[in-house]
């Protein structure tokens, strides 16, 4: 998957909480491969310049199909993006949270949902 620097500028800026962050280099690593059509979940990470200082960054990119259908269906692929756009995940009960959403766009019949990367360590949950 190829990503243009111009596409990453606003996403990296949000991820680094910087008004101007210039992506210098980046890589895309599949977390959950899709159907070979570019769909899936990916970790996009790299370095950027913020005020002449290099800084590392990492975000999650979900590429979802733009399939027609009812948004009330349980498997409507863009449901998560709509929940973020409508602010439904901003005011959750104590102890429950969602990653920040850095952007949502439709390109070439696919939805791209850019989310905060919460870390790489797997958390163990107790029953």
Short mmCIF file of C-alpha atoms in Angstrom, two decimals:
data_model
loop_
_atom_site.label_atom_id
_atom_site.label_comp_id
_atom_site.label_asym_id
_atom_site.label_seq_id
_atom_site.Cartn_x
_atom_site.Cartn_y
_atom_site.Cartn_z
CA UNK A 1 0.00 0.00 0.00
CA UNK A 2 1.38 3.38 -1.00
CA UNK A 3 0.55 6.53 0.92
CA UNK A 4 1.40 10.04 -0.24
CA UNK A 5 3.06 12.47 2.15
CA UNK A 6 0.26 14.98 1.50
CA UNK A 7 -2.26 12.43 2.79
CA UNK A 8 -0.20 11.83 5.94
CA UNK A 9 0.45 15.48 6.92
CA UNK A 10 -2.82 16.09 8.81
CA UNK A 11 -2.84 12.58 10.32
CA UNK A 12 0.74 12.84 11.62
CA UNK A 13 0.02 16.33 12.92
CA UNK A 14 -2.90 14.99 14.98
CA UNK A 15 -0.89 12.00 16.20
CA UNK A 16 1.95 14.25 17.41
CA UNK A 17 -0.37 17.03 18.66
CA UNK A 18 1.54 19.45 16.44
CA UNK A 19 0.15 22.13 14.15
CA UNK A 20 2.83 21.34 11.55
CA UNK A 21 4.42 17.89 11.30
CA UNK A 22 6.23 16.98 8.10
CA UNK A 23 6.41 13.22 7.50
CA UNK A 24 9.95 12.26 6.50
CA UNK A 25 9.72 8.50 6.20
CA UNK A 26 7.11 5.86 6.93
CA UNK A 27 6.24 2.23 6.54
CA UNK A 28 3.00 0.30 6.37
CA UNK A 29 2.75 -3.07 8.16
CA UNK A 30 -0.39 -5.20 7.84
CA UNK A 31 -1.98 -6.21 11.13
CA UNK A 32 -5.01 -7.92 9.62
CA UNK A 33 -4.79 -8.51 5.89
CA UNK A 34 -7.94 -8.07 3.89
CA UNK A 35 -9.00 -9.54 0.59
CA UNK A 36 -6.02 -8.46 -1.53
CA UNK A 37 -7.86 -5.32 -2.65
CA UNK A 38 -6.15 -3.10 -0.07
CA UNK A 39 -8.73 -3.74 2.64
CA UNK A 40 -7.57 -4.51 6.15
CA UNK A 41 -5.95 -3.03 9.25
CA UNK A 42 -2.45 -1.56 9.06
CA UNK A 43 0.08 0.07 11.38
CA UNK A 44 1.57 3.11 9.67
CA UNK A 45 4.63 4.46 11.47
CA UNK A 46 7.64 6.58 10.77
CA UNK A 47 9.37 9.82 11.59
CA UNK A 48 8.43 13.45 11.08
CA UNK A 49 9.93 16.87 11.57
CA UNK A 50 8.25 19.08 14.14
CA UNK A 51 9.94 22.46 14.63
CA UNK A 52 13.14 21.04 13.05
CA UNK A 53 13.16 18.18 15.57
CA UNK A 54 12.73 14.55 14.46
CA UNK A 55 9.86 12.71 16.16
CA UNK A 56 8.54 9.19 15.81
CA UNK A 57 4.87 8.46 15.24
CA UNK A 58 2.53 5.52 14.75
CA UNK A 59 -1.14 5.31 13.75
CA UNK A 60 -3.63 2.62 12.79
CA UNK A 61 -5.26 2.68 9.37
CA UNK A 62 -8.44 0.69 8.78
CA UNK A 63 -9.39 0.37 5.12
CA UNK A 64 -13.05 -0.58 4.82
CA UNK A 65 -15.17 -1.39 1.78
CA UNK A 66 -17.73 1.20 0.72
CA UNK A 67 -20.50 -1.31 0.27
CA UNK A 68 -24.07 -0.28 -0.20
CA UNK A 69 -26.48 -1.40 2.43
CA UNK A 70 -28.33 -0.30 5.47
CA UNK A 71 -26.36 1.54 8.14
CA UNK A 72 -28.48 -0.21 10.75
CA UNK A 73 -27.21 -3.66 9.72
CA UNK A 74 -24.86 -5.32 12.25
CA UNK A 75 -22.15 -5.83 9.63
CA UNK A 76 -22.30 -2.42 7.92
CA UNK A 77 -18.56 -1.82 7.29
CA UNK A 78 -18.54 1.93 7.86
CA UNK A 79 -20.37 1.80 11.20
CA UNK A 80 -17.24 2.59 13.22
CA UNK A 81 -16.40 5.63 11.07
CA UNK A 82 -19.95 6.94 11.49
CA UNK A 83 -19.76 6.46 15.28
CA UNK A 84 -16.59 8.59 15.37
CA UNK A 85 -18.03 11.26 13.06
CA UNK A 86 -21.13 11.64 15.21
CA UNK A 87 -19.13 11.88 18.45
CA UNK A 88 -20.61 8.71 19.95
CA UNK A 89 -17.21 7.52 21.23
CA UNK A 90 -16.16 10.78 22.92
CA UNK A 91 -18.20 10.57 26.12
CA UNK A 92 -18.05 6.94 27.22
CA UNK A 93 -18.69 5.72 30.78
CA UNK A 94 -15.76 5.69 33.24
CA UNK A 95 -13.32 2.88 32.59
CA UNK A 96 -14.27 2.61 28.93
CA UNK A 97 -12.50 4.48 26.15
CA UNK A 98 -11.87 4.49 22.44
CA UNK A 99 -8.78 5.47 20.45
CA UNK A 100 -8.85 9.00 19.08
CA UNK A 101 -9.88 9.28 15.44
CA UNK A 102 -7.49 11.37 13.34
CA UNK A 103 -9.48 11.27 10.14
CA UNK A 104 -11.94 9.52 7.86
CA UNK A 105 -11.94 9.77 4.09
CA UNK A 106 -13.28 7.89 1.10
CA UNK A 107 -10.83 7.15 -1.72
CA UNK A 108 -11.50 4.96 -4.71
CA UNK A 109 -14.58 3.32 -3.24
CA UNK A 110 -12.88 2.51 0.06
CA UNK A 111 -13.15 4.19 3.45
CA UNK A 112 -9.94 5.02 5.30
CA UNK A 113 -10.28 5.38 9.06
CA UNK A 114 -7.17 6.77 10.80
CA UNK A 115 -6.96 5.95 14.51
CA UNK A 116 -4.64 6.51 17.44
CA UNK A 117 -2.19 3.65 17.98
CA UNK A 118 -2.50 2.60 21.60
CA UNK A 119 0.69 0.57 21.77
CA UNK A 120 2.16 -2.70 20.67
CA UNK A 121 2.06 -4.65 23.93
CA UNK A 122 -0.80 -7.07 24.22
CA UNK A 123 -2.83 -6.45 27.34
CA UNK A 124 -3.97 -9.47 29.30
CA UNK A 125 -7.54 -9.33 30.53
CA UNK A 126 -8.80 -11.32 33.48
CA UNK A 127 -12.11 -13.08 33.25
#
